[in-house]
Coordinates of C-alpha atoms in Angstrom, one line a residue:
Chain G
M1 CA -127.3 -27.4 46.7
T2 CA -125.5 -25.4 44.0
E3 CA -126.6 -21.7 43.3
R4 CA -126.8 -22.9 39.7
S5 CA -129.4 -25.8 40.2
V6 CA -131.7 -23.4 42.0
Q7 CA -132.2 -21.0 38.7
P8 CA -134.4 -22.5 35.9
A9 CA -132.5 -24.3 33.5
T10 CA -130.5 -22.5 30.5
N11 CA -131.2 -24.2 27.4
P12 CA -128.4 -26.7 26.7
T13 CA -129.2 -27.2 23.0
V14 CA -126.5 -24.4 22.3
A15 CA -123.6 -26.1 24.0
L16 CA -125.1 -29.3 22.7
A17 CA -125.2 -28.6 19.0
T18 CA -121.5 -27.6 19.2
V19 CA -120.3 -30.9 21.1
G20 CA -117.7 -32.1 18.8
L21 CA -118.1 -36.2 18.4
S22 CA -116.0 -38.7 17.4
L23 CA -117.6 -42.2 16.5
D24 CA -116.5 -45.0 14.5
V25 CA -119.2 -44.1 11.8
F26 CA -119.6 -40.1 12.5
E27 CA -117.2 -37.1 13.2
G28 CA -118.6 -34.0 13.7
P29 CA -121.1 -31.9 16.2
F30 CA -124.1 -33.4 17.5
D31 CA -126.7 -31.3 15.8
L32 CA -125.0 -32.8 12.4
L33 CA -125.4 -36.4 13.9
I34 CA -128.9 -36.2 14.7
T35 CA -129.9 -34.8 11.4
L36 CA -127.8 -37.3 9.5
I37 CA -129.7 -39.9 11.2
L38 CA -133.3 -38.5 10.5
N39 CA -131.8 -38.2 7.3
E40 CA -131.2 -41.7 7.6
E41 CA -127.8 -40.9 6.1
V42 CA -126.2 -42.3 9.1
D43 CA -127.3 -45.5 10.2
L44 CA -128.7 -45.4 13.9
L45 CA -127.5 -48.9 14.3
E46 CA -123.8 -48.1 13.9
V47 CA -123.8 -45.3 16.3
H48 CA -122.8 -46.7 19.8
L49 CA -125.3 -43.9 21.7
A50 CA -123.3 -44.4 24.8
D51 CA -120.4 -42.6 23.4
V52 CA -122.1 -40.0 22.1
V53 CA -123.1 -39.8 25.6
L54 CA -119.9 -39.9 26.9
A55 CA -118.5 -37.2 24.1
Y56 CA -120.9 -34.7 25.8
I57 CA -120.2 -35.6 29.4
E58 CA -116.6 -35.3 28.4
R59 CA -116.9 -31.9 27.1
L60 CA -118.9 -30.6 29.9
E61 CA -116.4 -32.0 32.0
A62 CA -113.8 -29.7 30.3
R63 CA -115.8 -26.6 30.7
G64 CA -116.7 -27.4 34.3
E65 CA -120.3 -27.2 33.2
L66 CA -121.0 -30.7 34.3
D67 CA -124.7 -30.3 35.4
L68 CA -126.5 -33.3 34.7
E69 CA -129.9 -32.0 36.1
A70 CA -129.9 -29.1 33.6
A71 CA -128.8 -31.5 30.5
T72 CA -132.3 -33.0 29.9
E73 CA -132.9 -31.5 26.8
F74 CA -129.9 -33.7 25.7
L75 CA -130.9 -36.4 27.9
I76 CA -134.4 -36.4 25.9
L77 CA -132.6 -36.3 22.4
I78 CA -130.4 -39.8 23.4
A79 CA -133.4 -41.2 25.1
A80 CA -135.2 -40.7 21.7
L81 CA -132.5 -41.9 19.6
L82 CA -132.5 -45.2 22.0
E83 CA -136.1 -45.1 21.7
L84 CA -135.8 -45.1 17.5
K85 CA -132.7 -47.5 17.8
S86 CA -134.4 -50.5 20.0
R87 CA -137.4 -50.3 17.5
L88 CA -134.9 -50.5 14.5
M89 CA -133.3 -53.7 16.0
L90 CA -136.6 -55.1 16.9
P91 CA -136.6 -58.2 13.9
G92 CA -139.6 -59.0 11.8
A93 CA -142.7 -57.6 10.3
E94 CA -143.0 -54.4 11.8
V95 CA -139.8 -53.3 10.2
D96 CA -141.4 -51.3 7.6
G97 CA -143.9 -49.0 9.8
L98 CA -140.6 -48.2 11.6
Q99 CA -138.8 -46.6 8.2
L100 CA -139.6 -43.2 9.7
E101 CA -139.5 -40.4 7.1
P102 CA -137.3 -37.9 8.2
Q103 CA -140.0 -35.3 8.6
E104 CA -141.6 -37.7 10.7
A105 CA -139.3 -38.4 13.0
V106 CA -138.4 -34.8 13.3
E107 CA -142.1 -34.2 14.4
E108 CA -142.1 -37.3 16.6
L109 CA -138.8 -35.4 18.4
L110 CA -140.1 -32.0 18.5
A111 CA -143.4 -33.2 20.0
R112 CA -141.3 -34.8 22.5
L113 CA -139.3 -31.8 23.4
L114 CA -142.5 -29.5 23.2
E115 CA -143.7 -31.6 25.4
Y116 CA -141.0 -31.4 28.3
R117 CA -140.4 -27.6 27.7
R118 CA -144.5 -27.0 29.0
F119 CA -143.3 -29.0 32.0
R120 CA -139.9 -27.2 32.1
G121 CA -142.0 -23.5 32.0
A122 CA -144.3 -25.2 34.5
A123 CA -141.4 -26.1 36.8
D124 CA -140.0 -22.6 36.5
W125 CA -143.7 -21.2 37.6
L126 CA -143.1 -23.5 40.4
H127 CA -139.7 -22.3 41.4
E128 CA -140.9 -18.5 41.3
R129 CA -144.1 -19.4 43.7
L130 CA -142.0 -21.1 46.3
A131 CA -139.5 -18.0 46.5
S132 CA -142.6 -15.7 46.5
E133 CA -144.6 -17.9 48.9
Q134 CA -141.8 -18.6 51.3
R135 CA -142.3 -15.2 52.6
F136 CA -145.6 -15.9 54.6
R137 CA -144.2 -18.0 57.6
Y138 CA -146.7 -20.3 59.3
R139 CA -147.2 -20.7 62.9
A140 CA -145.2 -23.9 64.5
A141 CA -146.0 -23.7 68.0
P142 CA -147.4 -26.1 69.9
L143 CA -150.8 -26.1 71.6
P144 CA -150.2 -25.1 75.5
P145 CA -150.7 -28.2 77.2
E146 CA -153.7 -27.3 79.5
L147 CA -155.4 -27.0 76.0
R148 CA -153.8 -30.4 75.2
R149 CA -155.5 -32.6 77.6
V150 CA -158.8 -33.3 78.0
T151 CA -161.2 -31.4 80.4
L152 CA -162.8 -32.4 83.7
E153 CA -166.5 -32.0 82.2
A154 CA -165.8 -33.8 78.9
A155 CA -163.9 -36.7 80.4
R156 CA -165.4 -40.3 80.2
P157 CA -164.0 -43.2 81.8
V158 CA -161.8 -44.8 79.3
Y159 CA -159.3 -46.7 81.2
K160 CA -160.2 -49.6 83.4
P161 CA -158.6 -50.1 86.7
E162 CA -157.6 -53.7 86.2
R163 CA -154.7 -52.0 84.0
L164 CA -153.1 -50.5 87.3
V165 CA -153.5 -53.7 89.1
G166 CA -151.4 -55.6 86.1
A167 CA -148.9 -52.9 86.3
M168 CA -148.4 -53.5 89.8
R169 CA -148.2 -57.3 89.7
A170 CA -145.3 -56.5 87.3
L171 CA -143.7 -54.2 89.2
L172 CA -144.0 -56.8 92.6
R173 CA -142.5 -59.5 90.2
T174 CA -138.5 -60.0 91.2
P175 CA -136.4 -62.0 88.7
P176 CA -135.7 -65.5 90.0
E177 CA -132.6 -65.6 91.9
V178 CA -129.5 -66.4 89.6
D179 CA -127.8 -69.5 90.7
L180 CA -124.3 -68.7 91.7
R181 CA -123.4 -72.1 93.3
H182 CA -121.5 -73.2 90.3
M183 CA -119.1 -70.6 89.8
H184 CA -115.8 -70.8 91.3
H185 CA -115.1 -68.2 93.9
P186 CA -111.3 -67.4 93.6
T187 CA -110.1 -66.0 97.0
V188 CA -106.6 -64.4 97.1
S189 CA -105.5 -63.3 100.0
L190 CA -103.3 -60.2 100.2
E191 CA -101.4 -61.6 103.2
R192 CA -100.5 -64.1 101.2
R193 CA -99.4 -61.9 98.0
L194 CA -97.4 -59.6 100.9
A195 CA -95.6 -62.4 101.9
H196 CA -94.9 -63.7 98.3
L197 CA -93.3 -60.5 97.4
R198 CA -91.0 -59.9 100.3
D199 CA -90.0 -63.7 99.6
L200 CA -88.9 -62.4 96.3
L201 CA -87.3 -59.3 97.8
G202 CA -85.2 -61.9 100.1
S203 CA -84.4 -64.2 97.6
R204 CA -83.5 -61.8 94.6
G205 CA -82.8 -58.5 95.9
S206 CA -84.7 -57.1 92.8
F207 CA -87.3 -58.6 90.4
S208 CA -89.8 -57.4 87.8
F209 CA -93.4 -57.0 88.1
E210 CA -93.8 -59.7 85.0
Q211 CA -92.0 -62.4 87.6
A212 CA -94.0 -61.2 90.4
V213 CA -97.1 -61.8 89.0
E214 CA -95.8 -64.8 86.4
G215 CA -98.8 -67.0 85.8
A216 CA -101.5 -65.8 87.7
D217 CA -104.5 -65.1 87.3
R218 CA -106.4 -61.5 86.6
M219 CA -107.2 -61.2 90.3
T220 CA -103.8 -62.3 91.7
Q221 CA -102.2 -59.8 89.4
A222 CA -104.7 -57.4 90.5
V223 CA -104.1 -58.0 94.3
T224 CA -100.2 -58.2 93.8
L225 CA -100.2 -54.5 92.8
F226 CA -102.3 -53.7 95.9
A227 CA -99.4 -55.5 97.7
L228 CA -97.1 -53.9 96.0
L229 CA -98.3 -50.4 96.8
E230 CA -98.9 -51.4 100.4
L231 CA -95.1 -52.1 100.7
Y232 CA -93.8 -48.9 98.5
K233 CA -96.0 -47.0 101.3
S234 CA -94.4 -48.6 104.1
G235 CA -90.9 -48.1 102.2
E236 CA -89.8 -51.7 102.1
L237 CA -89.4 -51.5 98.5
V238 CA -89.1 -49.1 95.8
W239 CA -90.0 -49.4 91.8
R240 CA -88.5 -48.1 88.6
Q241 CA -89.9 -47.8 85.2
R242 CA -87.3 -46.9 82.7
E243 CA -90.2 -45.8 80.0
N244 CA -94.2 -46.0 79.3
F245 CA -95.1 -49.3 79.6
G246 CA -91.8 -50.9 79.9
E247 CA -90.9 -53.4 82.6
I248 CA -91.4 -52.4 86.1
E249 CA -88.4 -53.4 88.5
I250 CA -89.0 -53.8 91.9
M251 CA -85.9 -53.5 94.3
A252 CA -85.7 -53.2 98.0
G253 CA -86.4 -49.9 99.7
E254 CA -84.4 -48.3 102.6
T255 CA -86.3 -49.1 105.5
R256 CA -86.4 -52.8 104.6
Chain P
M1 CA -165.1 -8.1 65.6
G2 CA -168.0 -10.3 66.1
P3 CA -167.7 -13.4 68.6
I4 CA -167.5 -15.8 65.9
A5 CA -164.8 -14.0 63.7
R6 CA -163.1 -13.9 67.5
Q7 CA -163.4 -17.4 68.1
V8 CA -162.5 -18.5 64.4
S9 CA -159.5 -16.3 64.7
A10 CA -158.5 -18.0 68.1
L11 CA -158.9 -21.4 66.4
L12 CA -156.8 -20.7 63.4
F13 CA -154.2 -19.0 65.7
C14 CA -153.7 -22.5 67.3
A15 CA -154.3 -25.1 64.7
L16 CA -151.3 -25.6 62.7
E17 CA -152.5 -26.8 59.4
P18 CA -155.3 -25.0 57.5
V19 CA -159.1 -26.3 59.2
A20 CA -162.0 -26.2 56.7
V21 CA -164.8 -23.6 56.9
R22 CA -167.1 -27.1 57.8
E23 CA -164.7 -27.9 60.7
L24 CA -164.4 -24.5 61.9
A25 CA -168.8 -24.7 62.0
E26 CA -168.3 -27.9 64.0
A27 CA -165.7 -26.8 66.7
L28 CA -167.9 -23.4 67.1
E29 CA -171.5 -25.4 67.0
C30 CA -172.5 -22.9 64.4
E31 CA -173.9 -22.6 60.6
V32 CA -171.3 -23.0 57.8
Q33 CA -172.8 -19.8 57.0
D34 CA -171.9 -17.5 60.0
V35 CA -168.1 -19.0 59.6
D36 CA -168.4 -17.7 55.8
E37 CA -169.7 -14.4 57.6
A38 CA -167.0 -14.3 60.4
V39 CA -164.0 -15.1 57.7
A40 CA -165.3 -12.6 55.6
E41 CA -164.6 -10.1 58.5
L42 CA -161.1 -11.6 59.2
R43 CA -160.2 -11.0 55.6
E44 CA -160.3 -7.3 56.6
T45 CA -158.5 -7.1 60.0
F46 CA -155.7 -9.6 58.6
A47 CA -154.8 -8.7 55.3
E48 CA -151.6 -7.7 53.9
G49 CA -150.3 -4.6 55.4
G50 CA -153.0 -4.9 58.2
S51 CA -151.9 -6.2 61.4
G52 CA -148.9 -8.4 60.5
I53 CA -150.7 -11.8 60.5
V54 CA -152.3 -12.6 57.3
L55 CA -155.3 -14.6 56.7
R56 CA -154.7 -17.3 54.0
E57 CA -157.0 -19.7 51.7
V58 CA -154.8 -22.7 51.4
A59 CA -154.7 -26.1 50.9
G60 CA -158.5 -26.2 51.0
G61 CA -158.6 -24.6 54.7
L62 CA -158.0 -21.1 55.9
T63 CA -155.0 -20.5 58.0
F64 CA -152.9 -17.8 59.1
A65 CA -149.2 -16.6 58.1
S66 CA -147.0 -13.8 58.9
D67 CA -147.0 -10.8 56.9
P68 CA -144.6 -11.0 54.2
E69 CA -143.4 -7.5 54.6
A70 CA -141.6 -8.9 57.9
D71 CA -139.9 -11.6 56.3
T72 CA -136.3 -10.0 56.9
A73 CA -136.7 -9.3 60.5
V74 CA -138.4 -13.2 60.9
R75 CA -135.3 -14.6 59.1
R76 CA -133.3 -12.5 61.8
L77 CA -135.0 -12.9 64.6
L78 CA -135.4 -16.7 64.0
S79 CA -132.6 -17.7 61.8
R80 CA -135.0 -20.6 60.9
P81 CA -133.4 -21.5 57.4
R82 CA -135.9 -21.1 54.2
T83 CA -137.4 -24.2 52.9
P84 CA -134.5 -25.7 50.8
P85 CA -135.1 -24.4 47.0
L86 CA -136.2 -27.0 45.1
S87 CA -133.8 -28.3 42.2
Q88 CA -134.6 -28.3 38.8
A89 CA -135.3 -32.2 38.3
Q90 CA -137.3 -31.7 41.6
A91 CA -139.5 -28.9 39.5
E92 CA -139.9 -30.5 36.9
C93 CA -140.7 -33.8 38.4
L94 CA -143.1 -32.0 41.0
A95 CA -144.7 -29.7 38.0
I96 CA -145.0 -33.0 35.7
V97 CA -147.0 -34.4 39.1
A98 CA -149.2 -31.5 39.6
Y99 CA -150.4 -31.1 36.3
L100 CA -151.0 -35.1 35.5
Q101 CA -151.8 -36.8 38.7
P102 CA -152.0 -39.3 39.6
V103 CA -149.1 -39.8 37.3
S104 CA -146.6 -42.9 37.7
R105 CA -142.7 -43.1 37.6
P106 CA -141.8 -44.1 34.0
E107 CA -144.5 -41.4 32.9
I108 CA -142.3 -38.8 34.5
A109 CA -139.4 -40.4 33.5
R110 CA -140.8 -40.6 29.7
I111 CA -141.4 -36.7 30.2
R112 CA -138.2 -36.0 31.6
G113 CA -136.0 -38.3 29.2
V114 CA -134.0 -39.6 32.0
N115 CA -134.6 -41.6 35.1
S116 CA -136.4 -39.4 37.9
D117 CA -136.4 -41.4 40.8
S118 CA -134.2 -39.7 43.1
A119 CA -136.1 -36.5 42.5
A120 CA -139.0 -38.2 43.1
A121 CA -138.0 -39.9 46.0
T122 CA -136.6 -36.3 47.6
L123 CA -140.1 -34.6 46.7
E124 CA -141.8 -37.7 48.9
E125 CA -139.1 -37.4 51.6
R126 CA -139.8 -33.6 51.6
G127 CA -143.8 -34.5 51.6
L128 CA -144.8 -32.4 48.3
I129 CA -146.1 -35.6 47.0
E130 CA -147.4 -39.1 47.9
E131 CA -148.0 -42.6 46.5
K132 CA -151.7 -42.5 45.1
G133 CA -152.1 -46.3 44.7
R134 CA -150.5 -48.3 41.2
S135 CA -150.9 -48.1 37.8
Q136 CA -152.9 -51.3 35.7
F137 CA -149.2 -52.0 35.4
G138 CA -148.0 -51.8 38.8
A139 CA -146.1 -48.2 38.6
I140 CA -146.1 -46.1 41.5
L141 CA -148.5 -43.6 41.2
Y142 CA -147.9 -40.2 42.4
K143 CA -150.1 -36.8 43.7
T144 CA -149.2 -34.0 45.1
T145 CA -150.0 -33.5 48.7
P146 CA -151.5 -30.7 51.2
L147 CA -148.5 -29.5 52.1
F148 CA -147.8 -28.7 48.6
E149 CA -151.0 -26.7 48.5
K150 CA -149.7 -25.0 51.3
L151 CA -146.3 -24.4 50.5
F152 CA -147.2 -22.8 46.8
G153 CA -150.2 -20.9 48.4
L154 CA -152.8 -22.7 46.2
E155 CA -156.4 -22.9 47.7
D156 CA -156.5 -26.4 45.9
I157 CA -155.1 -27.8 42.8
G158 CA -157.5 -26.3 40.5
A159 CA -155.5 -22.9 41.6
L160 CA -152.8 -23.8 39.5
P161 CA -152.0 -21.9 36.3
D162 CA -154.0 -23.4 33.2
F163 CA -151.3 -25.5 31.7
K164 CA -152.0 -23.5 28.3
A165 CA -150.0 -20.9 29.8
F166 CA -146.6 -22.7 29.6
E167 CA -147.1 -23.6 25.6
P168 CA -143.9 -22.8 23.6
S169 CA -144.5 -19.7 21.6
V170 CA -145.4 -20.6 17.8
E171 CA -141.7 -18.8 17.2
D172 CA -140.1 -21.2 19.8
A173 CA -141.8 -24.3 18.3
A174 CA -140.8 -23.1 14.7
E175 CA -136.8 -22.8 15.5
L176 CA -136.9 -25.8 17.4
R177 CA -138.0 -27.6 14.4
D178 CA -135.6 -25.9 12.1
K179 CA -132.9 -26.2 14.7
L180 CA -133.3 -30.1 13.8
L181 CA -133.6 -29.9 9.9
R182 CA -131.6 -27.1 9.2
A183 CA -128.0 -28.9 9.8
G184 CA -129.1 -31.7 7.6
E185 CA -130.0 -29.3 4.7
Q186 CA -127.0 -27.6 4.7
R187 CA -125.1 -31.3 4.5
V188 CA -127.4 -31.7 1.6
S189 CA -126.5 -28.8 -0.3
Chain B
M1 CA -151.4 0.0 63.0
G2 CA -147.8 1.2 61.8
P3 CA -145.2 -0.5 60.3
I4 CA -143.6 -1.4 63.5
A5 CA -146.2 -2.6 65.7
R6 CA -147.0 -4.7 62.1
Q7 CA -143.8 -6.3 61.9
V8 CA -143.6 -6.8 66.0
S9 CA -146.9 -8.6 65.4
A10 CA -145.7 -10.8 62.5
L11 CA -142.6 -12.0 64.7
L12 CA -144.6 -13.0 67.8
F13 CA -146.5 -14.7 65.2
C14 CA -143.6 -16.8 64.0
A15 CA -141.6 -17.2 67.2
L16 CA -142.1 -20.2 69.5
E17 CA -141.1 -18.8 72.9
P18 CA -142.0 -15.2 74.5
V19 CA -139.6 -12.6 72.9
A20 CA -137.9 -9.8 74.7
V21 CA -138.1 -6.3 73.7
R22 CA -134.6 -5.9 72.7
E23 CA -134.7 -8.7 70.8
L24 CA -137.4 -7.6 68.8
A25 CA -135.7 -4.0 68.7
E26 CA -132.6 -6.1 67.5
A27 CA -134.6 -8.0 64.6
L28 CA -136.1 -5.0 63.6
E29 CA -133.2 -3.1 63.5
C30 CA -134.7 -0.1 65.5
E31 CA -134.7 1.5 69.1
V32 CA -136.4 0.0 72.0
Q33 CA -138.8 2.8 72.5
D34 CA -139.9 2.0 69.0
V35 CA -140.8 -1.4 70.0
D36 CA -141.8 -0.1 73.1
E37 CA -144.6 2.2 71.2
A38 CA -145.3 -0.7 68.8
V39 CA -146.4 -3.0 71.7
A40 CA -148.7 0.0 73.1
E41 CA -150.5 -0.4 69.9
L42 CA -150.8 -4.2 69.9
R43 CA -152.1 -4.1 73.2
E44 CA -155.5 -2.7 71.9
T45 CA -155.5 -4.8 69.1
F46 CA -155.0 -7.9 70.8
A47 CA -156.8 -7.5 73.9
E48 CA -158.9 -9.9 75.1
G49 CA -162.2 -10.0 73.1
G50 CA -160.7 -7.9 70.4
S51 CA -159.3 -10.1 67.9
G52 CA -159.6 -13.7 68.9
I53 CA -155.6 -13.2 69.6
V54 CA -154.0 -11.8 72.6
L55 CA -150.9 -10.2 73.7
R56 CA -149.1 -11.4 76.5
E57 CA -146.7 -10.3 78.8
V58 CA -144.8 -12.8 80.6
A59 CA -141.3 -13.7 82.4
G60 CA -139.1 -13.6 79.2
G61 CA -141.1 -11.3 76.9
L62 CA -143.7 -10.7 74.9
T63 CA -146.0 -13.6 73.3
F64 CA -149.4 -14.4 71.6
A65 CA -151.9 -16.7 72.9
S66 CA -155.6 -17.8 71.7
D67 CA -158.3 -15.7 73.2
P68 CA -159.4 -17.8 76.7
E69 CA -162.8 -17.4 75.4
A70 CA -162.1 -19.6 72.7
D71 CA -161.1 -22.5 74.8
T72 CA -163.8 -24.7 74.8
A73 CA -163.8 -24.8 70.8
V74 CA -160.1 -25.0 70.5
R75 CA -160.2 -28.2 72.5
R76 CA -163.4 -28.9 70.5
L77 CA -161.2 -28.9 67.2
L78 CA -157.8 -30.2 68.5
S79 CA -157.9 -31.9 71.5
R80 CA -160.7 -34.8 70.2
P81 CA -159.1 -37.8 71.6
R82 CA -156.6 -37.1 74.3
T83 CA -156.6 -40.1 76.0
P84 CA -154.5 -42.5 74.4
P85 CA -153.6 -45.9 75.7
L86 CA -151.2 -46.1 78.3
S87 CA -147.9 -47.2 77.4
Q88 CA -146.3 -50.3 80.0
A89 CA -144.1 -47.3 81.5
Q90 CA -146.9 -45.2 81.9
A91 CA -149.5 -47.2 83.7
E92 CA -146.5 -48.6 85.7
C93 CA -145.7 -44.8 86.8
L94 CA -149.2 -44.4 87.4
A95 CA -150.2 -47.0 89.3
I96 CA -147.1 -46.3 91.5
V97 CA -148.4 -43.1 92.1
A98 CA -152.0 -44.0 92.9
Y99 CA -151.5 -46.8 95.4
L100 CA -148.4 -44.5 96.9
Q101 CA -149.1 -41.0 96.8
P102 CA -147.4 -39.0 97.3
V103 CA -145.1 -40.5 96.1
S104 CA -141.3 -39.1 94.6
R105 CA -139.9 -39.1 91.2
P106 CA -136.5 -40.8 92.7
E107 CA -138.7 -43.3 94.2
I108 CA -140.8 -44.1 91.2
A109 CA -137.2 -44.2 89.5
R110 CA -136.1 -47.0 92.3
I111 CA -139.7 -49.2 92.4
R112 CA -139.4 -49.5 88.2
G113 CA -135.9 -49.7 88.2
V114 CA -135.3 -47.1 85.3
N115 CA -135.6 -43.5 85.0
S116 CA -139.2 -42.7 84.5
D117 CA -138.8 -39.1 83.7
S118 CA -140.4 -39.0 80.6
A119 CA -143.4 -41.5 81.5
A120 CA -144.2 -38.9 84.5
A121 CA -144.3 -36.1 82.3
T122 CA -146.4 -37.4 79.8
L123 CA -148.7 -38.2 82.5
E124 CA -148.6 -34.9 84.2
E125 CA -149.2 -33.4 80.8
R126 CA -152.2 -35.3 79.9
G127 CA -153.5 -34.1 83.8
L128 CA -153.4 -38.0 85.4
I129 CA -151.0 -36.9 87.4
E130 CA -149.6 -33.3 89.3
E131 CA -147.0 -32.2 91.5
K132 CA -148.1 -32.1 95.3
G133 CA -145.3 -30.2 97.0
R134 CA -141.9 -31.3 97.6
S135 CA -140.1 -34.4 99.8
Q136 CA -137.9 -33.4 102.6
F137 CA -134.9 -34.0 100.3
G138 CA -136.7 -31.9 97.8
A139 CA -137.9 -34.5 95.4
I140 CA -141.2 -33.7 93.4
L141 CA -143.8 -35.3 94.9
Y142 CA -146.5 -36.5 92.9
K143 CA -150.6 -37.2 93.6
T144 CA -153.3 -38.3 91.1
T145 CA -155.9 -36.0 90.1
P146 CA -159.5 -35.7 89.7
L147 CA -159.3 -35.9 86.0
F148 CA -157.3 -39.5 86.7
E149 CA -160.3 -40.6 88.6
K150 CA -162.7 -39.7 86.2
L151 CA -160.8 -41.4 83.4
F152 CA -160.8 -44.6 85.4
G153 CA -164.0 -44.2 86.1
L154 CA -163.4 -44.0 90.0
E155 CA -165.9 -42.3 92.1
D156 CA -162.5 -41.2 94.6
I157 CA -159.1 -42.7 95.2
G158 CA -160.7 -45.0 97.8
A159 CA -162.3 -46.8 94.9
L160 CA -159.3 -47.9 93.6
P161 CA -158.9 -52.0 93.5
D162 CA -157.8 -53.2 96.7
F163 CA -154.0 -54.1 97.5
K164 CA -155.3 -57.7 97.8
A165 CA -155.6 -57.7 94.2
F166 CA -152.2 -58.2 93.5
E167 CA -150.7 -59.2 96.7
P168 CA -152.8 -60.8 99.1
S169 CA -150.3 -60.5 102.2
V170 CA -149.6 -57.0 102.0
E171 CA -151.8 -54.8 104.8
D172 CA -151.1 -51.1 104.1
A173 CA -149.2 -48.6 101.9
A174 CA -146.2 -48.6 103.6
E175 CA -145.9 -52.5 103.4
L176 CA -146.4 -52.3 99.8
R177 CA -143.9 -49.5 99.2
D178 CA -141.1 -51.8 101.2
K179 CA -142.2 -54.7 98.8
L180 CA -142.3 -52.4 95.6
L181 CA -138.8 -51.4 96.7
R182 CA -137.3 -54.4 97.5
A183 CA -138.6 -55.9 94.2
G184 CA -137.1 -52.7 92.2
E185 CA -133.6 -53.2 93.8
Q186 CA -133.5 -57.3 93.1
R187 CA -134.5 -56.3 89.1
V188 CA -131.8 -53.6 88.7
S189 CA -129.1 -55.6 90.7

């Protein structure tokens, strides 16, 4: 939260009055536009209010003051204009009644602004009140456990022993055994993988790990790796890997 | 301090929320009047600048708080952040709900001249306002909560300042009216 | 009461845990000796039978508590229904303790097939079970309390429904324990 938003809003109309507008039908400060509309010198139906809003926002942004929350008074004016405009756009019989005299329009706008100002005053009061009240701290400590439970004297039977029986039944229940018979139980013999490696050493002299496990499933690959470690330990073979994740070259060791 | 005053004090110390006199009387199995007398006694012992603990009457009940004079030390000891301040939008929205409750979201937006849903949602999240049914047109109505009264140190919602206190001065109103007309007159002349 | 005493009182009021004298001195930016003097002052105001709030000096430092003379009233006000319905985890945990007591925490976990510390802690807090020494391996052992019997309307622990109600084949507690452990292991695997 910015420091700015903590402060009661400063009156944004000062800046507002000087916001320059360059619209199709009007060029000049915003204040003047309002007055012209009120005096019916500019047709509200011709004014693109979105352009007015954009011009205002751009102005604030350029000044590094963009704080829409503080711009409420501007927004109220725009809202009032929108309301006026939408009423003007309504076709038919009511139009006559909507021909607001400049004086009437000013009074209507003024009434809204004054109403808003009252609540802004109340908001300022709330700000100050909260700041001064915060120095009072309320306790947040929970009740000590011994005060949190019912006393023996005050206790009445509220639970049924059957609840415990039910819980026990649930605990004694075992899940049905999963039938594993359909599962293929691959068995890979370490002996056979040792023999395979020795065969390769004998026939090729050196080979890669990839070649040793060509076409093998994961289990076979794992057992092959294990067999490889066994033969390394016994000195029957050595290996070399030139780079990380590179190919592992396997060749006969000294004791062979 | 009399026995009832001592027990009321103990009850308020243990309870985390303000307790109404009637509830205290029920817990102590005594008359409301006895509690009233006890409270009068407590007000002396637990006054500001008295014992470091202050008796407060907020949100329709009684509660203890720490003496504001210790605020700096409390913050140093607990490094507990203060409740985040209200943004301008939240404060305005809260002021409208506080004075007009129950009030609908569109009404808040009309007065502020800007959609206030996010401010209202934040206030609701912070527990300062809550929904209170729907208007005849189906809009959510808001009212303030007991937490609002507690945090703003209000005995009840009637303890808010008279709304007339915020009436813009006649001069301000006149100035505003002038401002709306002046530019036009300049133009005309 | 002097200003330091008042502030110490405010600090203890706000703190959730006991506060050491040194910490109090730091928060108040004063000497430990000043705090000691303030504490001597507080001992008088906050003695039992004094103001309903009692100063306690416990392991970690100083703390406030409500005067025990108000315990009955505090319970009446704040602990109304402290017997909420049991969750399935709590019911299972309680059943294990009730039928196999004394039983260790790890054993409860093995039978239920899940860590049950939180369920056990809640049951302990509500006074339904309590610690009863340690197993030979140092694990906490639990047994049920007299409050448990009263809340379940049992004259004594022997009045629990017989094993036969849920496992007709079981003869004694040892056999029940084995069966439960086996079932627990199967659930886990």
